[in-house]
Coordinates of C-alpha atoms in Angstrom, one line a residue:
Chain A
M233 CA 0.0 0.0 0.0
A234 CA 1.4 3.3 -1.1
T235 CA 1.2 6.1 1.4
G236 CA 1.6 9.8 1.1
V237 CA 0.6 9.9 -2.5
K238 CA 0.1 13.5 -3.7
P239 CA -0.5 14.5 -7.2
R240 CA 0.7 17.8 -8.6
V241 CA -0.3 19.3 -12.0
K242 CA 0.8 22.4 -13.8
V243 CA -1.6 23.8 -16.4
P244 CA -1.5 27.4 -17.7
K245 CA -4.5 29.3 -16.3
T246 CA -5.4 31.0 -19.5
A247 CA -4.8 30.3 -23.3
A248 CA -6.1 31.4 -26.7
A249 CA -8.3 29.2 -28.6
G250 CA -6.5 26.7 -30.7
D251 CA -3.3 26.9 -28.6
V252 CA -1.2 24.0 -27.9
I253 CA -0.3 24.1 -24.2
T254 CA 2.3 22.1 -22.2
I255 CA 1.1 20.2 -19.2
K256 CA 3.5 18.9 -16.4
T257 CA 2.3 16.3 -13.8
L258 CA 4.1 14.8 -10.9
I259 CA 2.8 12.4 -8.4
S260 CA 4.7 11.3 -5.3
H261 CA 4.8 7.5 -5.3
K262 CA 7.6 5.1 -4.5
M263 CA 7.1 2.9 -7.5
E264 CA 8.5 -0.3 -6.1
S265 CA 9.6 -2.2 -9.2
G266 CA 9.3 -5.8 -7.8
N267 CA 12.9 -6.5 -8.8
R268 CA 14.5 -5.2 -5.6
K269 CA 15.3 -7.4 -2.6
D270 CA 15.3 -6.4 1.1
K271 CA 18.5 -7.1 3.3
D272 CA 17.1 -10.6 4.1
G273 CA 17.0 -11.5 0.4
N274 CA 13.2 -11.5 0.1
V275 CA 11.8 -9.8 -3.0
I276 CA 10.0 -6.6 -2.2
P277 CA 6.5 -6.8 -3.9
R278 CA 5.8 -4.7 -6.9
S279 CA 3.7 -1.6 -6.1
I280 CA 3.6 0.9 -8.9
I281 CA 1.1 3.3 -10.7
N282 CA 0.5 1.3 -13.9
R283 CA -1.7 3.9 -15.8
F284 CA -2.1 7.5 -16.1
T285 CA -4.8 9.4 -18.2
C286 CA -5.7 13.0 -18.9
D287 CA -9.0 14.1 -20.3
F288 CA -10.1 17.5 -21.5
N289 CA -13.8 18.1 -21.4
G290 CA -14.3 14.4 -21.9
A291 CA -12.0 13.9 -24.8
S292 CA -8.8 11.9 -24.2
V293 CA -5.5 13.9 -24.3
I294 CA -3.1 11.1 -23.3
D295 CA -3.4 7.5 -22.0
M296 CA -0.1 6.2 -20.6
T297 CA 0.6 2.7 -19.5
M298 CA 3.5 2.6 -17.0
H299 CA 5.9 -0.3 -16.3
P300 CA 8.2 -0.8 -13.4
A301 CA 11.1 1.1 -15.3
I302 CA 9.3 4.4 -14.6
S303 CA 11.1 6.3 -11.8
T304 CA 10.0 7.1 -8.3
N305 CA 7.6 10.0 -8.2
P306 CA 6.4 9.6 -11.9
Y307 CA 6.7 12.8 -13.9
V308 CA 4.9 13.2 -17.2
E309 CA 5.0 16.2 -19.5
F310 CA 2.9 16.4 -22.6
K311 CA 0.9 18.8 -24.9
A312 CA -2.8 19.4 -25.2
R313 CA -4.9 21.5 -27.8
V314 CA -7.6 23.7 -26.3
D315 CA -10.3 25.1 -28.4
A316 CA -12.6 26.2 -25.5
S317 CA -12.7 26.8 -21.8
G318 CA -12.9 23.6 -19.7
E319 CA -11.5 21.3 -17.2
F320 CA -8.5 18.9 -17.4
K321 CA -9.1 15.7 -15.5
F322 CA -6.1 13.7 -14.4
T323 CA -6.3 10.1 -13.1
W324 CA -3.6 7.8 -11.8
Y325 CA -4.3 4.1 -11.3
D326 CA -2.4 2.2 -8.6
D327 CA -1.5 -1.5 -8.5
D328 CA -3.4 -1.8 -5.3
G329 CA -6.6 -0.5 -7.0
S330 CA -6.4 3.0 -5.6
V331 CA -7.3 5.7 -7.9
Y332 CA -5.8 9.3 -7.5
E333 CA -7.4 12.2 -9.3
A334 CA -6.7 15.9 -9.9
A335 CA -8.5 18.4 -11.9
K336 CA -7.5 21.9 -13.3
S337 CA -9.6 24.3 -15.2
I338 CA -8.4 26.6 -18.0
T339 CA -9.9 29.8 -19.4
V340 CA -9.7 30.1 -23.1
S341 CA -10.3 33.5 -24.7
Chain B
M242 CA 43.5 -34.7 -38.8
K243 CA 43.1 -36.1 -35.4
L244 CA 40.7 -34.4 -33.0
T245 CA 42.3 -34.0 -29.7
R246 CA 40.4 -33.7 -26.4
R247 CA 41.5 -30.0 -26.3
D248 CA 40.3 -29.3 -29.7
A249 CA 36.9 -30.8 -28.9
M250 CA 36.6 -28.7 -25.7
A251 CA 37.3 -25.5 -27.6
M252 CA 34.9 -26.3 -30.4
G253 CA 32.1 -27.1 -28.0
L254 CA 32.7 -23.8 -26.0
G255 CA 32.6 -21.8 -29.2
A256 CA 29.5 -23.4 -30.4
T257 CA 27.7 -22.7 -27.0
M258 CA 28.8 -19.0 -27.1
V259 CA 27.6 -18.5 -30.7
A260 CA 24.3 -20.1 -29.9
M261 CA 23.6 -18.1 -26.8
L262 CA 24.7 -14.6 -28.0
P263 CA 21.9 -13.8 -30.5
L264 CA 19.4 -15.6 -28.4
R265 CA 19.9 -13.4 -25.3
V266 CA 19.7 -10.3 -27.4
S267 CA 16.6 -11.1 -29.4
A268 CA 14.4 -13.1 -27.0
G269 CA 13.6 -10.3 -24.5
S270 CA 14.0 -6.8 -26.1
H271 CA 13.4 -7.6 -29.9
G272 CA 10.4 -9.6 -28.8
A273 CA 8.9 -6.5 -27.1
I274 CA 9.1 -4.6 -30.4
M275 CA 7.5 -7.3 -32.3
A276 CA 4.7 -7.5 -29.6
F277 CA 3.9 -4.0 -30.2
T278 CA 4.1 -4.0 -34.0
G279 CA 2.4 -7.4 -34.5
G280 CA 5.5 -8.9 -36.2
A281 CA 6.2 -6.0 -38.6
E282 CA 9.6 -4.6 -38.7
P283 CA 9.6 -0.9 -37.9
G284 CA 11.1 1.4 -40.5
E285 CA 12.8 4.8 -40.3
G286 CA 10.8 8.0 -40.1
D287 CA 10.1 11.2 -38.4
I288 CA 10.6 10.2 -34.8
T289 CA 12.8 11.8 -32.2
L290 CA 14.1 10.3 -28.9
T291 CA 15.6 12.8 -26.6
A292 CA 17.8 11.1 -23.9
P293 CA 21.1 12.1 -22.3
E294 CA 24.3 10.5 -23.8
I295 CA 25.6 10.0 -20.3
A296 CA 23.4 9.6 -17.3
E297 CA 25.0 9.9 -13.9
N298 CA 22.1 8.2 -12.1
G299 CA 20.3 5.3 -13.7
N300 CA 17.4 5.7 -11.3
T301 CA 16.0 8.7 -13.0
V302 CA 16.9 9.4 -16.6
P303 CA 14.9 12.1 -18.4
V304 CA 13.7 11.0 -21.8
G305 CA 11.3 12.5 -24.2
V306 CA 9.7 11.2 -27.4
S307 CA 8.2 13.0 -30.3
A308 CA 6.7 11.6 -33.6
P309 CA 4.5 14.2 -35.3
G310 CA 1.0 12.5 -36.3
A311 CA 1.7 9.3 -34.3
E312 CA -1.3 7.5 -32.6
E313 CA 0.9 5.7 -30.0
I314 CA 4.6 5.6 -28.9
I315 CA 6.3 3.1 -26.7
I316 CA 9.7 3.4 -25.0
L317 CA 11.8 0.3 -24.5
A318 CA 15.1 0.0 -22.4
M319 CA 16.8 -3.0 -24.2
G320 CA 19.1 -3.8 -21.2
N321 CA 16.5 -3.8 -18.4
P322 CA 15.1 -7.0 -16.9
N323 CA 11.7 -6.0 -18.4
P324 CA 12.3 -3.9 -21.6
E325 CA 8.9 -2.2 -21.4
V326 CA 9.1 1.3 -20.0
A327 CA 6.1 3.3 -21.1
D328 CA 3.3 3.4 -23.6
F329 CA 1.8 6.7 -24.6
K330 CA -1.6 6.8 -26.5
F331 CA -2.5 10.2 -27.7
G332 CA -6.2 11.0 -27.9
P333 CA -8.1 13.7 -30.0
A334 CA -7.4 16.5 -27.6
A335 CA -3.5 15.9 -27.7
G336 CA -1.7 19.0 -28.9
A337 CA 1.2 17.1 -30.3
S338 CA 2.3 13.4 -30.4
E339 CA 5.1 14.1 -27.9
A340 CA 5.7 13.3 -24.2
S341 CA 8.6 13.2 -21.8
T342 CA 9.0 11.3 -18.4
R343 CA 11.8 9.9 -16.1
I344 CA 12.9 6.3 -16.4
R345 CA 15.1 3.8 -14.8
L346 CA 17.9 2.2 -16.6
A347 CA 19.8 -0.9 -15.1
G348 CA 23.0 0.0 -17.0
T349 CA 24.6 1.4 -20.2
Q350 CA 22.2 0.3 -23.0
D351 CA 20.1 1.3 -26.0
V352 CA 16.9 3.0 -25.3
V353 CA 14.3 2.5 -28.2
A354 CA 11.1 4.4 -29.2
V355 CA 8.7 2.8 -31.5
A356 CA 5.7 4.8 -32.9
R357 CA 2.5 3.7 -34.7
M358 CA 1.3 5.9 -37.4
P359 CA -2.3 6.4 -38.3
D360 CA -1.7 4.5 -41.6
G361 CA -0.7 1.3 -39.6
S362 CA 3.1 1.6 -40.3
F363 CA 5.7 1.6 -37.5
I364 CA 8.8 3.8 -37.2
K365 CA 11.5 3.6 -34.6
T366 CA 14.6 5.2 -33.3
S367 CA 17.1 4.4 -30.7
Q368 CA 19.9 6.1 -28.7
N369 CA 22.7 4.6 -26.5
V370 CA 22.7 6.0 -22.9
K371 CA 25.7 5.4 -20.7
V372 CA 25.0 5.0 -17.2
T373 CA 27.8 5.9 -14.7
I374 CA 26.7 4.7 -11.3
G375 CA 29.3 5.9 -8.8
G376 CA 31.3 7.9 -11.4
C377 CA 33.4 4.9 -12.4
G378 CA 32.6 5.1 -16.1
G379 CA 30.2 3.0 -18.1

């Protein structure tokens, strides 16, 4: 079970219609790969975030599948095209079934 | 010509090495590319993989991929225990088919990006990343 998971997202507050904006996201998570062993030689069970999605007004921006080779505190940067004001929804799916969510709205002039 | 015991040993050893080498390379990492493309050999194209030439810490290596028009891009680390790293699917609201993240690399190796284009073709690119853990050189 992952503790202290805190998502952080950076989205510009305003943009012009048709602009391509850069979105940066980071979520604190230890991303245990399942390949490491503790000092007694027992394998530490895998515990990672395996999927990350971002939607804008219901339309998918990115749908990312993560494997154990993603670093601790997964950071993702990507681009979205905005034609109208709306809300970005970010969702992270944990191996243990937890779902972490964040939302950010943007005003498009 | 008489086959001595020493000759036989050397031949056996050589044969084993030849047999094992290509198998170790192709079985895991190349198989991961084939699993994504469905058996098709990816070609060259407009795809960029941004990764450092030398990474001091293999635990967090910044990489970026960009392939204009691509529907899906995967990143593979050929020298990791599991070559799969990440799989980006770009939706209708995506501004550009590009993304960047931070990955783990087990050691000096090739990082590969494969993109699926809207017409069903695949393009790939790769870059060698030297990982210098402890600063002793890769």
